[in-house]
Coordinates of C-alpha atoms and ligand atoms in Angstrom, one line a residue:
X1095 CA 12.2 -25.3 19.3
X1096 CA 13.0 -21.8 17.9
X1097 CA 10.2 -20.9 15.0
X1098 CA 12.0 -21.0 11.7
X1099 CA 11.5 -17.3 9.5
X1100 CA 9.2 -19.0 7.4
X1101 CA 7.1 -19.7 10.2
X1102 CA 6.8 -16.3 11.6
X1103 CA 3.9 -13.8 10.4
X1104 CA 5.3 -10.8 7.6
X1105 CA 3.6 -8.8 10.2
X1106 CA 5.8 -10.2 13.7
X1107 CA 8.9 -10.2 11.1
X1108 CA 11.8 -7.9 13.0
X1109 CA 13.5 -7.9 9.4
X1110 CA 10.3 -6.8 7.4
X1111 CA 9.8 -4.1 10.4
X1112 CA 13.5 -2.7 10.1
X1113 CA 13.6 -2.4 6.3
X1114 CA 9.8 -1.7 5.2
X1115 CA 8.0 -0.9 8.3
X1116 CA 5.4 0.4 5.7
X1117 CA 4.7 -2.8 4.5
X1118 CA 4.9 -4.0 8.3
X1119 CA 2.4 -1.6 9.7
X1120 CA 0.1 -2.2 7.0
X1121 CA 0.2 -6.5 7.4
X1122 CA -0.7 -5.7 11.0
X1123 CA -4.0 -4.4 9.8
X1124 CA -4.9 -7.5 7.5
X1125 CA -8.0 -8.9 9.1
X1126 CA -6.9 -10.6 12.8
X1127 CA -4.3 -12.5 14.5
X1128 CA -6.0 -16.0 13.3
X1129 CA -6.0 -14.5 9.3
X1130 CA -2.5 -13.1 9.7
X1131 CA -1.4 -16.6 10.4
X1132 CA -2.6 -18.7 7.6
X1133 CA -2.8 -15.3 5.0
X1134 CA -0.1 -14.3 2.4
X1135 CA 0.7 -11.0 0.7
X1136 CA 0.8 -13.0 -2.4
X1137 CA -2.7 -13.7 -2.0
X1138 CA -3.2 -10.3 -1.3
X1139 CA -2.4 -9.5 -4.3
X1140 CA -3.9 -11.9 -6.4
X1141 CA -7.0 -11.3 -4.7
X1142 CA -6.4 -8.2 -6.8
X1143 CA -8.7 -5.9 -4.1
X1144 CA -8.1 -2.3 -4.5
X1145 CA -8.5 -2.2 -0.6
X1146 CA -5.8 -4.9 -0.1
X1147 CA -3.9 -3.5 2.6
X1148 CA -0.5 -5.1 1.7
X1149 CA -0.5 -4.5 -1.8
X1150 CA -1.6 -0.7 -1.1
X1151 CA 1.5 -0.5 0.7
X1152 CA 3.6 -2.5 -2.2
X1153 CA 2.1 -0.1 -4.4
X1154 CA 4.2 2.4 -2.6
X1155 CA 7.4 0.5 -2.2
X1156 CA 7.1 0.3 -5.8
X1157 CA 7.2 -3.3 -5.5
X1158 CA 7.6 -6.1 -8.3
X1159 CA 6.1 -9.5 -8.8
X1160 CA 8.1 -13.0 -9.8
X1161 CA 5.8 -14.8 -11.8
X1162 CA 7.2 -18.3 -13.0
X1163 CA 5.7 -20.5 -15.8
X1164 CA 6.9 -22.9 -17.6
X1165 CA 9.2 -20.4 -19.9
X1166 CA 10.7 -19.1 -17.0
X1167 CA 10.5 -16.6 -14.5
X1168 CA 10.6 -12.9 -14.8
X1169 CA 9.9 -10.2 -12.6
X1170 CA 7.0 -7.3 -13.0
X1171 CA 5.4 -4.0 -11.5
X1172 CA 3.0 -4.5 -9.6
X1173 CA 0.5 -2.5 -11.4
X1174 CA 0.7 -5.1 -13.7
X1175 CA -0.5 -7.6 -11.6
X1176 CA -4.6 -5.8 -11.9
X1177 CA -7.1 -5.9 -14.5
X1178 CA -9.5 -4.5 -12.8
X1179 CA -11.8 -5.4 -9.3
X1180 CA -11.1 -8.7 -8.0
X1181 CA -9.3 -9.5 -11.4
X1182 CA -5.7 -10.7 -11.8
X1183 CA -3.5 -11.1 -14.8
X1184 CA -2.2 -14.2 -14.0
X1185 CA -3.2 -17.0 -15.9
X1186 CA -4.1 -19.6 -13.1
X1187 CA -3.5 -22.8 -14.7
X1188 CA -0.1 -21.9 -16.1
X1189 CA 1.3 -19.3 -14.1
X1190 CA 2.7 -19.1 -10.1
X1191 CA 4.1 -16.1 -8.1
X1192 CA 7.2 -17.2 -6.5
X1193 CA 8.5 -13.7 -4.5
X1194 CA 7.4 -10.4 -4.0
X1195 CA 10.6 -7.8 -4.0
X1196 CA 11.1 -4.2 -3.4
X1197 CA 14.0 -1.9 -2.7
X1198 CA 14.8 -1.4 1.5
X1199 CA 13.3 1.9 2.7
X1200 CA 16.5 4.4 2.0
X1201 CA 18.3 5.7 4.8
X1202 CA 16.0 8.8 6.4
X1203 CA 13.3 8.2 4.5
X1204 CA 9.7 8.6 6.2
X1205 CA 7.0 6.5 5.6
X1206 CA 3.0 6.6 7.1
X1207 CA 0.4 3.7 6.6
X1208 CA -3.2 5.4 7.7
X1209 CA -6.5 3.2 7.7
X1210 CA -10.2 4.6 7.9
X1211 CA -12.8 1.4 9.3
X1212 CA -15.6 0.7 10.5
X1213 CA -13.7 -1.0 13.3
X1214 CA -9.7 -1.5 14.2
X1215 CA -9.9 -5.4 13.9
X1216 CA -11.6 -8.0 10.8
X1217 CA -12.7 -5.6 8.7
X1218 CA -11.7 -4.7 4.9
X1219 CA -10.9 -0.7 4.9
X1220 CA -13.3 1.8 4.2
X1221 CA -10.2 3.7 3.1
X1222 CA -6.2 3.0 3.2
X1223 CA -2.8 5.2 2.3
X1224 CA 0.3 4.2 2.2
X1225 CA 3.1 7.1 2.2
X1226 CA 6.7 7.4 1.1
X1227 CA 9.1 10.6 1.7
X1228 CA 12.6 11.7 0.9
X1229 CA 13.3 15.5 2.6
X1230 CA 16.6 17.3 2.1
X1231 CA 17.0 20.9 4.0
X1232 CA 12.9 21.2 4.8
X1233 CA 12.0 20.4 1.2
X1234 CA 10.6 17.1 0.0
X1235 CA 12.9 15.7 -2.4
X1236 CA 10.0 12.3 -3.5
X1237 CA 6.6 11.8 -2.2
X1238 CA 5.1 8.3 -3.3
X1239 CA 1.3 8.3 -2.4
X1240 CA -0.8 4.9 -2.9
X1241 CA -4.4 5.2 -2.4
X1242 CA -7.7 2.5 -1.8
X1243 CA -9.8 1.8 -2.5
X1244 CA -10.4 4.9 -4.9
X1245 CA -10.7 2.8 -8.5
X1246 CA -10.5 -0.8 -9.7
X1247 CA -6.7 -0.9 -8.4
X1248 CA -4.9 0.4 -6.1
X1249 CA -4.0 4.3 -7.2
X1250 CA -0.6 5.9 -7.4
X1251 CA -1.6 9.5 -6.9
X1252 CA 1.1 10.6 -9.4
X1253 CA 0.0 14.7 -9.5
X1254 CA 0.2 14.8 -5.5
X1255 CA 3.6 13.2 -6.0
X1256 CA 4.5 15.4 -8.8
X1257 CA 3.5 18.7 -6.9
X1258 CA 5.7 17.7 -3.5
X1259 CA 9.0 17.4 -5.6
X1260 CA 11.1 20.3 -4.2
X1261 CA 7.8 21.9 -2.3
X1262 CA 8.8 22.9 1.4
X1263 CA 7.4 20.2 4.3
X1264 CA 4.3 22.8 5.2
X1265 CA 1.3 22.7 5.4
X1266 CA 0.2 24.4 2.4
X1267 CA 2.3 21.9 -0.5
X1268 CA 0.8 19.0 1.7
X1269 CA -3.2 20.2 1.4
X1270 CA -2.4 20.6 -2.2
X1271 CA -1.3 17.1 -2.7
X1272 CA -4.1 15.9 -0.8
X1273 CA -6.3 17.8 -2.8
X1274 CA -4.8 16.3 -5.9
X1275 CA -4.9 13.2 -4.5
X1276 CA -8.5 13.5 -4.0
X1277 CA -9.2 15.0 -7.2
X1278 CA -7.7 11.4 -8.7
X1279 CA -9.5 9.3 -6.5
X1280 CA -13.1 8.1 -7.4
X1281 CA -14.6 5.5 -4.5
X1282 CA -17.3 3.5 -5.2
X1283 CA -20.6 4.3 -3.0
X1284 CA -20.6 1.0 -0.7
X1285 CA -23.8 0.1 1.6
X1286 CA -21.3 -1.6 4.6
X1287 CA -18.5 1.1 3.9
X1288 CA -19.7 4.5 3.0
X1289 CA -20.9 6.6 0.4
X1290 CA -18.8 7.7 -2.3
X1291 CA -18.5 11.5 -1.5
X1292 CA -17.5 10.7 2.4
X1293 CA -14.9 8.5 1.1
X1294 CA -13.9 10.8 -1.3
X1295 CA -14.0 13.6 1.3
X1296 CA -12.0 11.5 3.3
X1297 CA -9.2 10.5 0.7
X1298 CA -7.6 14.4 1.1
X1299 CA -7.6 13.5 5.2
X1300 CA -5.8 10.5 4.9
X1301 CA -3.1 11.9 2.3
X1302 CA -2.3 15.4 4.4
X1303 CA -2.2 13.1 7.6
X1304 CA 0.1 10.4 6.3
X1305 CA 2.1 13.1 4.4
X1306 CA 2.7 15.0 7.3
X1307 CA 3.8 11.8 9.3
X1308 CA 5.8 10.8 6.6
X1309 CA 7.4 14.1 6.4
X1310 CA 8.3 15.2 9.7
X1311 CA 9.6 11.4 10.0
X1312 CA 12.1 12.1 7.0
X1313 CA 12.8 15.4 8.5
X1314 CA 13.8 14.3 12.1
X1315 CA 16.2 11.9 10.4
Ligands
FAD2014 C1 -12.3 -12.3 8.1 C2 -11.4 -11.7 7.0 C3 -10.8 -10.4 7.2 C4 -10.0 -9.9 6.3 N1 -9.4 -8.7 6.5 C5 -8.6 -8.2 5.6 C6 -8.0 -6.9 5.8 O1 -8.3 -6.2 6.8 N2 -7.2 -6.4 4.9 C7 -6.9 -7.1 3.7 O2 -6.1 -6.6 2.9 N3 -7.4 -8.3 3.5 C8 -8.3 -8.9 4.4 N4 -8.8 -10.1 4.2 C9 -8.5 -10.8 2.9 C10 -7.4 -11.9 3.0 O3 -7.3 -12.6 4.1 C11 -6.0 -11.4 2.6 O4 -6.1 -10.7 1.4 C12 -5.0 -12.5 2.5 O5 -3.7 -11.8 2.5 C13 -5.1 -13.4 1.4 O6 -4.0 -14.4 1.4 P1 -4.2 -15.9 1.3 O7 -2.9 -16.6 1.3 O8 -5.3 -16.4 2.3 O9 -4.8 -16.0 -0.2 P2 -5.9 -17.1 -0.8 O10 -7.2 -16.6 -0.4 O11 -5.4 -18.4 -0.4 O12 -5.6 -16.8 -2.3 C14 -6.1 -15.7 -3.0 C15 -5.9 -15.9 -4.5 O13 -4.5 -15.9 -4.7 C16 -4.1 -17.0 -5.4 N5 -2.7 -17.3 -5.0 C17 -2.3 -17.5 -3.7 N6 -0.9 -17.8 -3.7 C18 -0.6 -17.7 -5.1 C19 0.7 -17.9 -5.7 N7 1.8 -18.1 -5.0 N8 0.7 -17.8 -7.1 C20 -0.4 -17.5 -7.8 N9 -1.6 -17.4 -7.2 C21 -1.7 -17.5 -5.9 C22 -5.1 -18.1 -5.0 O14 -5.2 -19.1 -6.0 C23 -6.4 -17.2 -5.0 O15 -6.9 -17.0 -6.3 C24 -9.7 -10.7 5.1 C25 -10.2 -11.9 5.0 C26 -11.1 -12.5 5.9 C27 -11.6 -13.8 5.7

């Protein structure tokens, strides 16, 4: 028998691959094969982990939340969703998530998803980025940057994203987002995944590297 969608994996979905291959590429790196199964993005949200790797990536697909209770359901940001580590603003006993949406990728855009572990497979990330870019004529039109773990929720890096707008696709606008980026971002030292300066360090890699994929994606479009 033919698997119904329900039953296959966000990460195997062709559909979620076409339209958000962010969000696609970054469920691919949730845990293994055996937690990808039984796991949810919902719960990878509400787990409300600044390292969750789907929710990094909603974070930059500017997704929104249903939440239902019993006066109804309404939608909200994301961001709204954390109140701090490991801390959700949904009241348990009262309220339910019921869908998770977010707008398609637009036509051309470019998008990168870059991870930093201590190996490829069952492993939370030391660091994760999730990029979104618009370029017109060489020049980047929107940058949306989501960073992790880098504070008690997953970060927007709203300067980085601020200083693309209109900047040319080059080198030199890209290592001054990631340096803003960086500038916003402020790990926690962890024993299992690495001090807080490396990470830190790091953060300004992943950006420029996922900015430049996302770019010269856009641009080749
Ligand atoms: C070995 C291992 C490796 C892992 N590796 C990764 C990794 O690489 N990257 C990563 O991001 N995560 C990783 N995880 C964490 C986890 O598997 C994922 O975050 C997963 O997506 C959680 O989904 P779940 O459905 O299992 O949530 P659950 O653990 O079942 O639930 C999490 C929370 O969400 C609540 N919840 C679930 N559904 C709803 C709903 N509809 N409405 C309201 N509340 C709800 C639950 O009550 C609970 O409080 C790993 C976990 C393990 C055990």
């Amino acid at each position: 028998m033919a698997p119904s969608i329900a039953s296959v994996p966000l990460a195997a979905s062709p559909l979620v691959r076409d339209k958000a291959g962010l969000l696609s590429k970054a469920c691919r790196s949730v845990g293994g094969p055996q937690i990808r199964r039984v796991g949810t993005l919902v719960g990878n949200v509400v787990n409300a982990m600044p390292a969750a790797d789907g929710a990094v990536a909603l974070f930059a697909l500017e997704a929104e939340v249903e939440v239902q209770d019993a006066s109804g359901r309404r939608f909200l940001p994301i961001a709204e969703m954390y109140a701090g580590v490991g801390r959700c603003t949904l009241n348990p006993c009262e309220q339910l998530v019921t869908a998770i949406r977010f707008r398609p990728l637009p036509d051309g855009a470019g998008w990168s998803f870059q991870r930093l572990a201590q190996r490829r497979a069952l492993i939370l990330p030391m660091l994760n980025c999730a990029v979104v870019a618009r370029v017109a004529e060489g020049r980047f039109t929107e940058a949306r940057i989501a960073v992790g773990p880098v504070a008690e929720t997953p970060l927007r890096a709203t300067a980085a994203e601020e200083s693309l707008r209109g900047a040319p696709v080059a080198p030199e606008a890209i290592a001054k987002a990631a340096r803003l980026a960086q500038e916003a971002a402020h790990p926690r030292a962890s024993a299992i995944r690495g001090s807080a300066e490396y990470r830190r360090a790091m953060v300004a890699v992943l950006v420029r590297r996922g900015l430049e994929e996302a770019g010269a994606m856009a641009g080749s479009r």
